[in-house]
CSV table of C-alpha atoms and ligand atoms in Angstrom, one decimal:
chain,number,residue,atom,x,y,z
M,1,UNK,CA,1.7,11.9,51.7
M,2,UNK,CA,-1.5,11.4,49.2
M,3,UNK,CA,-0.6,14.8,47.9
M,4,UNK,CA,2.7,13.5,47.5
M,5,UNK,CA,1.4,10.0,45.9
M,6,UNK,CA,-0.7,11.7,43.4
M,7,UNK,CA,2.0,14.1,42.2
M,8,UNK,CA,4.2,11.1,41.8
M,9,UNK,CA,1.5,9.2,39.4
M,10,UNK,CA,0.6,12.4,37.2
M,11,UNK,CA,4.6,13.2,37.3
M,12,UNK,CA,5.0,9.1,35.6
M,13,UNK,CA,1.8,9.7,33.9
M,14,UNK,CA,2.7,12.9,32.1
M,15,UNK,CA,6.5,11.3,31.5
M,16,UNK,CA,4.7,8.5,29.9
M,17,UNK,CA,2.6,10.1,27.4
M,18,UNK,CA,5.5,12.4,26.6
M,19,UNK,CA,7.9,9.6,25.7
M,20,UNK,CA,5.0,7.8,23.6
M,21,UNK,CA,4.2,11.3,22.1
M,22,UNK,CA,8.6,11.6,21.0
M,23,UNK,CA,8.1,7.9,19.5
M,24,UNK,CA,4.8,9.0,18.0
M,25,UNK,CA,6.3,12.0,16.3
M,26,UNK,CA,9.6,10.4,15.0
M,27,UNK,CA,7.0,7.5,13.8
M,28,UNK,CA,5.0,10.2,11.9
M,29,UNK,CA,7.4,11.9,10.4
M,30,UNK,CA,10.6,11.7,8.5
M,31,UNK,CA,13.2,13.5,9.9
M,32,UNK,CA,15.0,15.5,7.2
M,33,UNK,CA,13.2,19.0,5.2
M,34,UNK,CA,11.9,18.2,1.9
M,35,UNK,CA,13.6,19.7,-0.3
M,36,UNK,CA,11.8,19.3,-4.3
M,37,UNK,CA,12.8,16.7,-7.0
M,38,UNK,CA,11.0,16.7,-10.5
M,39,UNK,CA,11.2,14.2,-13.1
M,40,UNK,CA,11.7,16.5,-16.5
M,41,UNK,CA,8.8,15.3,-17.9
M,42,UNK,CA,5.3,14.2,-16.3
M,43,UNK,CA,1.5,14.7,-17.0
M,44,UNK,CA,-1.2,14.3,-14.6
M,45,UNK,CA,-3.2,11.5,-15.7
M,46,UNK,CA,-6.5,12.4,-16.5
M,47,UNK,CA,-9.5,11.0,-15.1
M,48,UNK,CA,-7.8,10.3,-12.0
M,49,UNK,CA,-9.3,12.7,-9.2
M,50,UNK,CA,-9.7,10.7,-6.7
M,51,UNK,CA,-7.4,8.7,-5.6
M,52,UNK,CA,-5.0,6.1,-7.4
M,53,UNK,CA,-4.1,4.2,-4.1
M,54,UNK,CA,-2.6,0.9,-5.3
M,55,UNK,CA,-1.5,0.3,-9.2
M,56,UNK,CA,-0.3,-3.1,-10.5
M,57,UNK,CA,0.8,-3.2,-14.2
M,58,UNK,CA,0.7,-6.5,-16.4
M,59,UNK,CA,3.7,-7.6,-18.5
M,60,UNK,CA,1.6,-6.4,-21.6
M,61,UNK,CA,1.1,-2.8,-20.2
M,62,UNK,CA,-2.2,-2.7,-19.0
M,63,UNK,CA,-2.4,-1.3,-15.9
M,64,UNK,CA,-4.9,-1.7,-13.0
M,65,UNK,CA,-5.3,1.2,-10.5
M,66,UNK,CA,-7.9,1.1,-7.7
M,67,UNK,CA,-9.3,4.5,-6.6
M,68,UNK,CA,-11.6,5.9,-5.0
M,69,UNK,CA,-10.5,4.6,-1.5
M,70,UNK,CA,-12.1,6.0,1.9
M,71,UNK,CA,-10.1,4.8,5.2
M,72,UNK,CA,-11.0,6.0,8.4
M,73,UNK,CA,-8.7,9.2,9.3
M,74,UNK,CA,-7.8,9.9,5.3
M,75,UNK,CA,-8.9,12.6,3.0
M,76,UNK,CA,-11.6,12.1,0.4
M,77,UNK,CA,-12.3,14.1,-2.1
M,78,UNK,CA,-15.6,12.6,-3.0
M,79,UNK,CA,-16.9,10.9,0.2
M,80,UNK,CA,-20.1,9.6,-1.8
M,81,UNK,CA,-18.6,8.4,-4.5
M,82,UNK,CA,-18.3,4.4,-4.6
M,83,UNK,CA,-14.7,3.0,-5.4
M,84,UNK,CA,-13.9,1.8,-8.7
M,85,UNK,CA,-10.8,0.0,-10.4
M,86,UNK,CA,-9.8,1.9,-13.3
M,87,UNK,CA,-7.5,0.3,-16.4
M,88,UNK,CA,-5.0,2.3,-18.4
M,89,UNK,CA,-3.0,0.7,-21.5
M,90,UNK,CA,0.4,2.4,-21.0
M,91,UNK,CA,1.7,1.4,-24.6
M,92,UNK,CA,-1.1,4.1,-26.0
M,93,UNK,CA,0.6,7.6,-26.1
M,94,UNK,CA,-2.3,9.8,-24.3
M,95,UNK,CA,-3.7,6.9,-22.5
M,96,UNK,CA,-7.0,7.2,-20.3
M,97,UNK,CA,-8.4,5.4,-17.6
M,98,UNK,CA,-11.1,3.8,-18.3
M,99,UNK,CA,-13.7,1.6,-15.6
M,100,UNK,CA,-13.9,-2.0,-15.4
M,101,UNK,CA,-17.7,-3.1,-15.7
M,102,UNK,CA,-18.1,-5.6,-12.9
M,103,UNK,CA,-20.6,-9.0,-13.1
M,104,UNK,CA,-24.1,-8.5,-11.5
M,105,UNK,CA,-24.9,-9.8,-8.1
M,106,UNK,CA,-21.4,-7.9,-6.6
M,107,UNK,CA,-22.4,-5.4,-4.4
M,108,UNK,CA,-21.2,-2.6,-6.3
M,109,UNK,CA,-22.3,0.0,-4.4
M,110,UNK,CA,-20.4,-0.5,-1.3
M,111,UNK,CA,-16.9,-1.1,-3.1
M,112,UNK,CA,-13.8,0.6,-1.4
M,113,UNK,CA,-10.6,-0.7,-3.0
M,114,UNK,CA,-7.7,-0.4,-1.7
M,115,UNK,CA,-4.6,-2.9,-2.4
M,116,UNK,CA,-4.5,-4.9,-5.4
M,117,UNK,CA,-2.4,-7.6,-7.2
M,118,UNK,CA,-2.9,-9.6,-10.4
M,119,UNK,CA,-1.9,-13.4,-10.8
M,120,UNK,CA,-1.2,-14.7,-14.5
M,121,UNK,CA,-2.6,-18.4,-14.3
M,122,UNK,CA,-1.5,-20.9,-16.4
M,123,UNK,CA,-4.0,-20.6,-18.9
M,124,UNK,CA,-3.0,-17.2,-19.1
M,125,UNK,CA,-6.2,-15.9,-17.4
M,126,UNK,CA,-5.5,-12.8,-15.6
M,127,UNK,CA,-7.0,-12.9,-12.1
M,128,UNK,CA,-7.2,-9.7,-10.0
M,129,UNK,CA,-7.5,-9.3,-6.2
M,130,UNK,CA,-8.6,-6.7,-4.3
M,131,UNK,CA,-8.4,-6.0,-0.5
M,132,UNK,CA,-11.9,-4.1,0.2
M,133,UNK,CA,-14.0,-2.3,2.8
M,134,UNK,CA,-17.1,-2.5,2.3
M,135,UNK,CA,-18.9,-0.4,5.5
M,136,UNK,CA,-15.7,-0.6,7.3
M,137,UNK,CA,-14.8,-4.5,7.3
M,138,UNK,CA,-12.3,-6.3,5.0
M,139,UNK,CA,-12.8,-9.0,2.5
M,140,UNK,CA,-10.3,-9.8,-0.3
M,141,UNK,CA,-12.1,-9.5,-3.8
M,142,UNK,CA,-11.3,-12.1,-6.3
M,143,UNK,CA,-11.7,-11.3,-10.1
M,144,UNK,CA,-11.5,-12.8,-13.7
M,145,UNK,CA,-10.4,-9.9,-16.4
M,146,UNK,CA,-12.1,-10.4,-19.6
M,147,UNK,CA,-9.5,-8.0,-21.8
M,148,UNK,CA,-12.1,-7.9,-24.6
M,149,UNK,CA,-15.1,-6.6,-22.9
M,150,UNK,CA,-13.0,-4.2,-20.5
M,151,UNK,CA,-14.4,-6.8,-18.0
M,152,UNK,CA,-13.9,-8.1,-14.6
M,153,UNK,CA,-15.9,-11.5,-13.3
M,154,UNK,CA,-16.3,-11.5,-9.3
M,155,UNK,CA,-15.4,-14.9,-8.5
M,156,UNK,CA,-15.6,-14.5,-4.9
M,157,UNK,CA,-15.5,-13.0,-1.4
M,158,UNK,CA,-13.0,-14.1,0.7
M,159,UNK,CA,-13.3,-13.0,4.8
M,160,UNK,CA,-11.4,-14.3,7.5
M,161,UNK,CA,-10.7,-13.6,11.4
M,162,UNK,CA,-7.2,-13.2,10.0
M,163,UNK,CA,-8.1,-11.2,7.5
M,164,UNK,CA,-9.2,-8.4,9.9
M,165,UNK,CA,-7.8,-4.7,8.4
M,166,UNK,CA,-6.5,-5.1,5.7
M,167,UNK,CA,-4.0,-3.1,3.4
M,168,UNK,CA,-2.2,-4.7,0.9
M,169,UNK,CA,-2.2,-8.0,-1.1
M,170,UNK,CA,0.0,-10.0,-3.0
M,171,UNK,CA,-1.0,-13.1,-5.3
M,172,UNK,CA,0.4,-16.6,-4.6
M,173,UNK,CA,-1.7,-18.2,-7.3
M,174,UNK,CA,-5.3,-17.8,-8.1
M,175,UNK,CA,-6.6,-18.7,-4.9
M,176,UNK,CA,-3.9,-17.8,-2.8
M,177,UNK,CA,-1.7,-14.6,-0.9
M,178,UNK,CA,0.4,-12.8,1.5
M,179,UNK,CA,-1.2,-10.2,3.0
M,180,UNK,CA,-0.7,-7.2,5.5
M,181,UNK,CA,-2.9,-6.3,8.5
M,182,UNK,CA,-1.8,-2.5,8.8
M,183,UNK,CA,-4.1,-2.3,12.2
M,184,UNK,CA,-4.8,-4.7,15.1
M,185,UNK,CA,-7.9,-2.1,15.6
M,186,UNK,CA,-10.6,-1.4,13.2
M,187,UNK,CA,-12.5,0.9,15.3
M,188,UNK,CA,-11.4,4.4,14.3
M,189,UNK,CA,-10.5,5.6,18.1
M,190,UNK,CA,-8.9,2.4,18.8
M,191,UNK,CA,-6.6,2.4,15.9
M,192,UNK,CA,-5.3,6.3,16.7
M,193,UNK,CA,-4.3,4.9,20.4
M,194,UNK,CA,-2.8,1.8,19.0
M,195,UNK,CA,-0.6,4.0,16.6
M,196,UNK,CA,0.0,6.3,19.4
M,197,UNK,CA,1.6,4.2,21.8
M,198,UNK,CA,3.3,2.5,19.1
M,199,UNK,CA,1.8,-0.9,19.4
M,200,UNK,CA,3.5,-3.2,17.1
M,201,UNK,CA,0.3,-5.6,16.3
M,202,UNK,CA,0.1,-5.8,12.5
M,203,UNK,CA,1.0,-8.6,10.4
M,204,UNK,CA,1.4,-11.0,7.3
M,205,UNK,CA,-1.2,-13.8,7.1
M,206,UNK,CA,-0.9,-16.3,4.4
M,207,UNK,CA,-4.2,-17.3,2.9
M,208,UNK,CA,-5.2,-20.7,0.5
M,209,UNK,CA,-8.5,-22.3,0.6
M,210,UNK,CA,-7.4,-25.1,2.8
M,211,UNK,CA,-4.9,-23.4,5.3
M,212,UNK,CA,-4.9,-19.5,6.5
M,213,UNK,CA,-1.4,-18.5,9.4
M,214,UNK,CA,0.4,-15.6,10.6
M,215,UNK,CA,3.6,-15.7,8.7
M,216,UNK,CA,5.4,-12.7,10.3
M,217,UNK,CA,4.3,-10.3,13.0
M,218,UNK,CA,5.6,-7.1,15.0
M,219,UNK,CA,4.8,-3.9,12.9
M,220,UNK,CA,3.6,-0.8,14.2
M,221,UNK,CA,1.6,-0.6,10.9
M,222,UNK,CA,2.7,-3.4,7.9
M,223,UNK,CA,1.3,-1.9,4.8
M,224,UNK,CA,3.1,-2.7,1.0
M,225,UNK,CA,4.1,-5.8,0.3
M,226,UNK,CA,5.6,-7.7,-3.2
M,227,UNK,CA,7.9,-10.3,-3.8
M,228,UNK,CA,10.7,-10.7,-5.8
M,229,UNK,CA,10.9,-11.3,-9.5
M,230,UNK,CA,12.1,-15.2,-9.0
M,231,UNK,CA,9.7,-15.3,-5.8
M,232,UNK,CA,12.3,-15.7,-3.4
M,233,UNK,CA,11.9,-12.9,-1.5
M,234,UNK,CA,9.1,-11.1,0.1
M,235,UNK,CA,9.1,-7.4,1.0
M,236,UNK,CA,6.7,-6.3,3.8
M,237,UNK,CA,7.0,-2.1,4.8
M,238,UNK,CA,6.6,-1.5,7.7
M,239,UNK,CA,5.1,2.5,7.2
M,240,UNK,CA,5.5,3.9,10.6
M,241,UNK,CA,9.1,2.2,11.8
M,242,UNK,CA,10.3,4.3,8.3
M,243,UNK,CA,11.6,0.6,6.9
M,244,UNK,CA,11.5,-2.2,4.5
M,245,UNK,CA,11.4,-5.9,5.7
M,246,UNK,CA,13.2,-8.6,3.9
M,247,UNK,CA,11.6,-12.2,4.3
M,248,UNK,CA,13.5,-15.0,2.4
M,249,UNK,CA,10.1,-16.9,1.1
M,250,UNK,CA,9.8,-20.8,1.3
M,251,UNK,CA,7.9,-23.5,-0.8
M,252,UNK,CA,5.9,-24.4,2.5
M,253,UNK,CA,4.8,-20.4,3.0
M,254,UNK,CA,6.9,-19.9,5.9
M,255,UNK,CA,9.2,-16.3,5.9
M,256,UNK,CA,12.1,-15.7,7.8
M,257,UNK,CA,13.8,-12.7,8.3
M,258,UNK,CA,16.7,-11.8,6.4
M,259,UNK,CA,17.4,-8.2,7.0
M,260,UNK,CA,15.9,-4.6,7.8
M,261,UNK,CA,16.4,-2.0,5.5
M,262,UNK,CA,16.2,1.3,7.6
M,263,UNK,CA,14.9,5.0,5.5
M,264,UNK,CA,14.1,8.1,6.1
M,265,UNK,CA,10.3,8.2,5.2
M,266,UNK,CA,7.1,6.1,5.8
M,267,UNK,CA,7.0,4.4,3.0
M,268,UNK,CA,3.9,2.8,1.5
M,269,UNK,CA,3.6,0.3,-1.2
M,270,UNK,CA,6.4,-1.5,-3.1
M,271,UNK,CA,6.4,-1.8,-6.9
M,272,UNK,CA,8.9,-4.5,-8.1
M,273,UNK,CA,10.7,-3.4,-12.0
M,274,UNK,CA,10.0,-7.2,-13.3
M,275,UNK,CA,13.7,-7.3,-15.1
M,276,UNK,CA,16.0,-5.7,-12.6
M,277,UNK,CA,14.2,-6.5,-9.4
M,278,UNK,CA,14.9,-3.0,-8.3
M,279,UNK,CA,11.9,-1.6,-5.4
M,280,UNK,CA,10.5,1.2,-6.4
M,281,UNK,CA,8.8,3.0,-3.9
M,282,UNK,CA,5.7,5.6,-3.0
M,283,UNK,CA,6.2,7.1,0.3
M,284,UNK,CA,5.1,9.8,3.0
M,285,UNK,CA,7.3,12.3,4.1
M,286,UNK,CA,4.9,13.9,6.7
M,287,UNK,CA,1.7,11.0,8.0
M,288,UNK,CA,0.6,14.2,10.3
M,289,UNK,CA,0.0,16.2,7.0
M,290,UNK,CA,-1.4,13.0,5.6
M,291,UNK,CA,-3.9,12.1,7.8
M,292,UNK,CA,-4.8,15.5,8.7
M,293,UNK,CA,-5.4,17.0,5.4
M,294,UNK,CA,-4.9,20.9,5.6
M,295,UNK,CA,-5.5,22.6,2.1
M,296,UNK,CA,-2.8,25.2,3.1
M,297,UNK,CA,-0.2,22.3,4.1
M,298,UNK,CA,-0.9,19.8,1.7
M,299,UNK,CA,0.7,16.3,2.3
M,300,UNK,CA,3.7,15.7,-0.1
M,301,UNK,CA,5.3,12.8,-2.0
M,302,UNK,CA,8.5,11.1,-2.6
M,303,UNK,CA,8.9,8.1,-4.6
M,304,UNK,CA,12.4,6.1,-4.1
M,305,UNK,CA,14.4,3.7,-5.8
M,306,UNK,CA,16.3,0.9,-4.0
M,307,UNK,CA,18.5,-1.2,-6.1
M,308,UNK,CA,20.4,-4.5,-4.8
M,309,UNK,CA,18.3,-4.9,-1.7
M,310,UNK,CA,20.3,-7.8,-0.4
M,311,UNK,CA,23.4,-6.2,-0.7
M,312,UNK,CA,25.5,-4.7,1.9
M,313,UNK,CA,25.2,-1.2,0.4
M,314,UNK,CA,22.1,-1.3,-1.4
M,315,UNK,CA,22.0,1.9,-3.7
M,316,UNK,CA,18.5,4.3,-2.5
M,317,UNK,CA,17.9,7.0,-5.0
M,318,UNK,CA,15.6,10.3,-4.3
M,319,UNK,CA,13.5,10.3,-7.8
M,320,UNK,CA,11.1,12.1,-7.1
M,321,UNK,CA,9.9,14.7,-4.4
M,322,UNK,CA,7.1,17.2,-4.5
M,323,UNK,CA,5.3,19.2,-1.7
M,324,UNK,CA,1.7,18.4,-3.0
M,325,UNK,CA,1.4,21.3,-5.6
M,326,UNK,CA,1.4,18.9,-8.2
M,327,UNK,CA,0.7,15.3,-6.4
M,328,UNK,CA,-0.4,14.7,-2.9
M,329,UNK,CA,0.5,11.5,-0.8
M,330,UNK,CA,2.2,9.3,-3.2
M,331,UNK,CA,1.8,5.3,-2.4
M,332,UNK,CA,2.9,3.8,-5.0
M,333,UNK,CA,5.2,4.2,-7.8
M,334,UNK,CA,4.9,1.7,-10.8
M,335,UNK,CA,7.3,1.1,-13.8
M,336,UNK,CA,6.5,0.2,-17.1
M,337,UNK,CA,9.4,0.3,-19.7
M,338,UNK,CA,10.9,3.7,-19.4
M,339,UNK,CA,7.7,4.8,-17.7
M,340,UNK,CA,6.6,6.0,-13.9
M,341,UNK,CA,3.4,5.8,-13.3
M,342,UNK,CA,2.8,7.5,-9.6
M,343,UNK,CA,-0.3,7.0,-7.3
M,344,UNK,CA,-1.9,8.7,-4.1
M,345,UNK,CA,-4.1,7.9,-1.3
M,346,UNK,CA,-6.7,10.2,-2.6
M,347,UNK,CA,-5.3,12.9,-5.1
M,348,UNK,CA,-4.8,12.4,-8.6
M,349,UNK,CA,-1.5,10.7,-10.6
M,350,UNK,CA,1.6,11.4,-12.2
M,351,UNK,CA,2.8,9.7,-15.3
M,352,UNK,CA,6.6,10.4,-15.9
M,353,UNK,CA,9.2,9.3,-18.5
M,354,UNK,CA,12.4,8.6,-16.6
I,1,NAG,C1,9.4,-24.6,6.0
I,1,NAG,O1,10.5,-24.7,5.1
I,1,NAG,C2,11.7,-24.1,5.7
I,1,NAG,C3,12.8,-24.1,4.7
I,1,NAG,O2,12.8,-25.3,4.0
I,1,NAG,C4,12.0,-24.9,6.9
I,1,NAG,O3,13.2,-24.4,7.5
I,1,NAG,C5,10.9,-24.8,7.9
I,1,NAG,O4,11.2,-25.6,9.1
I,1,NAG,C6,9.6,-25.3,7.3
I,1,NAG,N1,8.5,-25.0,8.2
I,1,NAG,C7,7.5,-25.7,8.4
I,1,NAG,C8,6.5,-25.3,9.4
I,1,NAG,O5,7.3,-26.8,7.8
I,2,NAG,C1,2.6,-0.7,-8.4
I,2,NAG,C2,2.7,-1.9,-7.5
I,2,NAG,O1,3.5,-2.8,-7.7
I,2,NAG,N1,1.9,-1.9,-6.5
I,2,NAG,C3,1.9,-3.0,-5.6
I,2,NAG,C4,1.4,-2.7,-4.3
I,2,NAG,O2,1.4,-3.9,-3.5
I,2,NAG,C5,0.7,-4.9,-4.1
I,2,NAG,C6,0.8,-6.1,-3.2
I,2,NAG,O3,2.1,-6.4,-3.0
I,2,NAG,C7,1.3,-5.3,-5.4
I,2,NAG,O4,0.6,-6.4,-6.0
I,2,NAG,C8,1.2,-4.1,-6.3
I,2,NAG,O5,1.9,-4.5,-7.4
C-alpha cells in the first residue's frame, strides 16, 4: 500500500512538472519557424557592441539608447564593463553614438541601465529616467539633459518596496511613471522557478512623490510599456503570455482593461510612431535561445508593426526577421521619420530606412 502511495505521488508529481514544463515551453517560445525578413537597406550602428536594450527618441531626433545592461540569466558581452546611456542625432547622415557625461557624486561605476523614457517639461527641459540595477537592486534614475554639453544632471534616486525588479518605465511628468515589475523574485534561482511554473506575479506600479499603487497585476513577466500619443491609452507586454495589454488610462492614474491583443512572439518593448500611433515592436522569437546564449544557435529578432490597436482587426505586419547573423535579440524598435532604429538585449543595432 506505501509502495502503492508513493507511486501515486511521484505519478502526480512527474504529471505536474510535465504540464508546467508544456506551459513553460509554449511560454518560451513562439510557435511558428522563423523564416528571414530584411529591410533593403540597414547599417549596423557603430559604437554599439554591447547592447542597445531600451531606445527612446525625442521629437527633434536625438536619440537616447541605454546599453550595456547585465541581468541575471542574459548574455554579456563585456561583463566588466559599467553601463552607459549613449545619444545619437538621427538627422546626421553617418550618425554616432556618443556617451552622456554624468554629474559627480552619481555612482557611476555601478550603473546598469535598462529601460528608459524621456519627459519634455514645460519649460522645455528634457528629463530622462532610467530604471537601474546597481549590484542587483532597482532604483529609477532621474536626469536633467543639458543638449549643449552632451550632458545629463542626476537629479535623483528613486527606490521603493514597489519598485522591486524592474524593467521598463514610462514618464508621467517629471516626477512621475508607470512602470513594470517583470519578476516577483529578484534572486536568480527564484525568478527561473517563478517563470517555470508560470507564476503570474508581475505588475504596473504608478509612482509620484506623494502617492506609489499597483495599477494592474497578473503577468507571467510585464516588460514594455508606452502610452498612446494623446495619453489615453497605456500598453503593458506581457513577454512570456506572447501578448500586448490594452489599459484605457484615467486622470486619477487608474487603468482598466480594454482588450488583449494575442501574437505569436514574446515581445519586448513598445515604441509608439508619435503621428500615427502605430506600436512598433522588438521581440523574441526563441527566450530559450535568449537566455541561453549558444554562439552556434544565436538568439534571433523580429520587430512588428501593429496598426489600429483598438480596432477589431488591427493590421500586424512582419518587418523584420533575422536569425542573429546580423542582430541578436531585438527589444525594441524605434521610428524616427522614415527611419528604424533596432535595439538588443546585449548585441549591437540596426538602423534601417523603411
Ligand atoms: C478613477 O477614474 C475612473 C474614471 O473616471 C473611475 O471610474 C474610477 O472609479 C476612479 N478611481 C478612483 C480610485 O478614484
Ligand atoms: C523606442 C521606445 O519607444 N522604447 C520604449 C521602451 O519603453 C519605454 C517605456 O515605455 C519607452 O519610454 C521607450 O520609448
Amino acid at each position: 500500500m506505501g509502495k502503492l502511495l508513493a507511486l501515486a505521488f511521484v505519478g502526480i508529481l512527474a504529471a505536474l512538472i510535465g504540464e508546467r514544463f508544456v506551459g513553460f515551453r509554449y511560454r518560451m517560445c513562439a510557435s511558428r519557424e522563423l523564416k528571414l525578413k530584411r529591410l533593403p537597406s540597414c547599417h549596423l550602428v557603430k559604437g554599439i557592441e554591447y547592447g542597445s536594450e531600451d531606445i527612446d527618441i525625442l521629437p527633434n531626433g536625438l536619440a537616447f539608447i541605454s546599453s550595456g545592461l547585465k541581468y541575471p540569466g542574459l548574455k554579456s558581452f563585456a561583463p566588466d564593463k559599467r553601463g552607459e546611456i549613449l545619444l545619437m542625432d538621427l538627422n546626421e547622415k553617418n550618425s554616432q553614438p556618443t556617451e552622456l557625461r554624468i554629474s559627480r557624486g552619481f555612482d557611476l561605476a555601478a550603473f546598469n541601465p535598462h529601460g528608459i523614457s524621456t519627459f519634455i517639461g514645460d519649460d522645455d527641459a528634457v528629463y530622462l529616467f532610467v530604471v537601474n540595477h546597481p549590484h542587483s537592486k532597482t532604483t529609477v534614475e532621474l536626469f536633467k539633459f543639458v543638449e549643449e554639453e552632451n550632458y545629463l544632471v542626476h537629479l535623483k534616486t528613486i527606490r521603493h518596496e514597489l519598485l522591486a525588479s524592474v524593467n521598463d518605465i514610462v514618464a508621467l511628468s517629471p516626477d512621475s511613471f508607470y512602470a513594470t515589475n517583470d519578476h516577483y523574485f529578484t534572486e536568480l534561482i527564484l525568478m527561473l522557478l517563478e517563470m517555470f511554473l508560470g507564476l503570474t506575479w508581475t505588475n504596473v506600479v504608478y509612482y509620484s512623490p506623494k502617492e506609489v499603487k499597483e495599477v494592474a497585476k497578473g503577468f507571467y513577466s510585464a516588460n514594455g510599456i508606452n502610452m498612446s500619443p494623446d495619453g489615453k491609452y497605456v500598453y503593458v507586454v506581457d513577454l512570456l503570455d506572447h501578448n500586448i495589454h490594452v489599459f484605457e488610462n484615467h486622470a486619477n492614474f487608474t487603468l482598466t482593461p480594454l482588450k488583449v491583443l494575442q501574437l505569436d512572439t514574446l515581445v519586448d518593448n513598445i515604441s509608439i510612431d508619435p503621428y500615427t500611433g502605430d506600436l512598433w515592436l522588438g521581440c523574441h522569437i526563441d527566450g530559450f535561445k535568449l537566455f541561453m546564449y549558444d554562439p552556434e544557435n544565436l538568439p534571433g529578432s523580429e520587430v512588428l508593426r501593429i496598426q489600429d490597436i483598438l480596432s477589431e482587426k488591427p493590421t500586424v505586419t512582419q518587418v523584420h526577421v533575422d536569425d542573429g547573423s546580423i542582430i541578436q535579440g531585438s527589444s525594441v524598435a524605434a521610428l524616427y521619420g522614415k527611419k528604424l532604429l533596432i535595439g538588443t538585449v546585449f548585441h549591437r543595432a540596426l538602423y534601417c530606412d523603411l
